[in-house]
Short mmCIF file of C-alpha atoms in Angstrom, two decimals:
data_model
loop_
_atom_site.label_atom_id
_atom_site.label_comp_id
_atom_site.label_asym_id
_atom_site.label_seq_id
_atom_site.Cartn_x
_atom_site.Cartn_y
_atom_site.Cartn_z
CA UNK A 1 9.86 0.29 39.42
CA UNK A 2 7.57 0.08 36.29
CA UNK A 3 9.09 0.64 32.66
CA UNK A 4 8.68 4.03 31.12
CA UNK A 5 6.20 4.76 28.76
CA UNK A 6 7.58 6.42 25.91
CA UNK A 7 3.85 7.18 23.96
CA UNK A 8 1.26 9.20 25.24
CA UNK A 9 -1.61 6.93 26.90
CA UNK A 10 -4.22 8.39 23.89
CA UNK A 11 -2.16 7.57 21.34
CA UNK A 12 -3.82 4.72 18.75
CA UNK A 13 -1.85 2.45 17.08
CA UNK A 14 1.92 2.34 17.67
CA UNK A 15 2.98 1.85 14.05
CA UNK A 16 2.36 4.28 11.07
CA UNK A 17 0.41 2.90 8.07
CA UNK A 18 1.94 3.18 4.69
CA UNK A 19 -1.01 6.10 2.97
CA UNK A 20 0.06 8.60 6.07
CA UNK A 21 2.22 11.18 4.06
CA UNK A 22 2.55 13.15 6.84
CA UNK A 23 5.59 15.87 5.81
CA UNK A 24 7.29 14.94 9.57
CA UNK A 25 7.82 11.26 8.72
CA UNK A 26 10.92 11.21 6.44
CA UNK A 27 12.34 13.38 9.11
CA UNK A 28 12.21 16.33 7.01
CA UNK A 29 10.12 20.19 6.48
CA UNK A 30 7.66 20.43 3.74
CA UNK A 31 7.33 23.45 1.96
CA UNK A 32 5.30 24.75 -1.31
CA UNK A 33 7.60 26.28 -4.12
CA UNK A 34 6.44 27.98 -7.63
CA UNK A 35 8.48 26.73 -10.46
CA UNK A 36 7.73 27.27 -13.74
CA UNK A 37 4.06 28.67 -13.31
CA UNK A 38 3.06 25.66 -11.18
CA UNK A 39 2.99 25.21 -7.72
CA UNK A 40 5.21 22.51 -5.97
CA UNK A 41 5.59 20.36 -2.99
CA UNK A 42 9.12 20.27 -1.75
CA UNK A 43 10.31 17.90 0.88
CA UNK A 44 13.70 17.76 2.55
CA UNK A 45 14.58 14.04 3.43
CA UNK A 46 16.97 13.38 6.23
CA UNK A 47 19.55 10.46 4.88
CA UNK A 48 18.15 7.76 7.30
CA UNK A 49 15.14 7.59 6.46
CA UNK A 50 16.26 6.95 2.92
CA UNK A 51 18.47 3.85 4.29
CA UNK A 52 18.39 0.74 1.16
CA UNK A 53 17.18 3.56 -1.28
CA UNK A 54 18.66 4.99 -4.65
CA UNK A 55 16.99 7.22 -6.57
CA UNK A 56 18.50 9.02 -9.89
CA UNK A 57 18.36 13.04 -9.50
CA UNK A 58 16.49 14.77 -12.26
CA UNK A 59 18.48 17.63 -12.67
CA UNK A 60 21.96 15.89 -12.63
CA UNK A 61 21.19 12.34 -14.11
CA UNK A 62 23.29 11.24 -10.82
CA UNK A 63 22.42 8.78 -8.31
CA UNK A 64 21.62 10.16 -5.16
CA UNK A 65 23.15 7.16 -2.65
CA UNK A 66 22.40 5.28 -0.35
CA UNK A 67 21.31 7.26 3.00
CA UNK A 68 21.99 10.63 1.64
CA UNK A 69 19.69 13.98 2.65
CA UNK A 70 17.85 14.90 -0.65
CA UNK A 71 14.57 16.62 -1.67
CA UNK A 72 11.47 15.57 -2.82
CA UNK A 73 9.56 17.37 -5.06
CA UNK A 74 6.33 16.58 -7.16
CA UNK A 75 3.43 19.25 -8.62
CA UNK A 76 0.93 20.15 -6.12
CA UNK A 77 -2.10 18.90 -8.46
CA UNK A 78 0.01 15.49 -9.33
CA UNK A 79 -0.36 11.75 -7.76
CA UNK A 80 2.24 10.22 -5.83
CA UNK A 81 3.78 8.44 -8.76
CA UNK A 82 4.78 12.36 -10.16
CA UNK A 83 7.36 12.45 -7.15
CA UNK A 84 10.94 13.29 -8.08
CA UNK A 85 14.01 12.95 -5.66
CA UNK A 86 16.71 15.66 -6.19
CA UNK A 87 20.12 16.77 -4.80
CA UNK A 88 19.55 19.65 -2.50
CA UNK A 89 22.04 21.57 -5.11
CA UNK A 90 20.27 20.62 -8.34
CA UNK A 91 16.87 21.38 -6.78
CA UNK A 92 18.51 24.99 -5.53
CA UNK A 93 20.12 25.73 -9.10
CA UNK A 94 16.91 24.26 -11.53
CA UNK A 95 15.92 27.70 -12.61
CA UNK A 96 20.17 27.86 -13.60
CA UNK A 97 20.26 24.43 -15.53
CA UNK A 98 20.46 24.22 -19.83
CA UNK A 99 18.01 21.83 -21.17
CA UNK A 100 20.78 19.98 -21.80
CA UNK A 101 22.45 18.12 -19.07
CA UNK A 102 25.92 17.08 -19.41
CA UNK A 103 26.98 14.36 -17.87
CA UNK A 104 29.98 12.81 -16.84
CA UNK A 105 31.69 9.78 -18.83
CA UNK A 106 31.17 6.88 -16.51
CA UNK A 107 27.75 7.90 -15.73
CA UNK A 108 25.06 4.66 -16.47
CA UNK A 109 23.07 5.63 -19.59
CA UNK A 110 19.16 4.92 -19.05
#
């Protein structure tokens, strides 16, 4: 009995290469959003593909752990380096926030 082939026989190279931003690679749906008269790129990340990753949320000045679902958002005309990782929550409630972000006492201050 031969193993089983778990790629299609056309298939190139069996690895991705770090440029391909496809939107089905962190596991999550890419949509386009306006927000304040500019157009947006929203990604949902699924939590494993954000395994050994932190990122501080924009609209909460939280961490968003380790492994945790999230979105990604960054302006459609904008490099990669405009990216932004949000809570699903703070991304949902942005048109909601104060300019003014509260936060709690034991949160880090950068």
């Amino acid at each position: 009995m031969s193993p089983r082939r778990n790629r299609p026989k056309d298939s190139g190279s069996a690895g991705q290469s770090a440029e391909d931003d496809r939107p089905g690679r962190y596991g999550g749906w890419q949509s386009t959003q306006n927000w304040d008269g500019e157009e947006w790129n929203v990604r949902h990340v699924a939590g494993s593909s954000a395994q050994g990753k932190a990122y501080r949320c924009p609209g909460c000045d939280q961490l968003i752990p380790d492994g945790v679902p999230h979105v990604v958002a960054w302006p459609e005309h904008a490099g990669v380096d405009d990216r932004r990782h949000w809570h699903k929550a703070c991304w949902n409630a942005k048109d909601r926030r104060t300019t003014r972000v509260q936060r709690s006492r034991n949160a880090p201050r950068f």
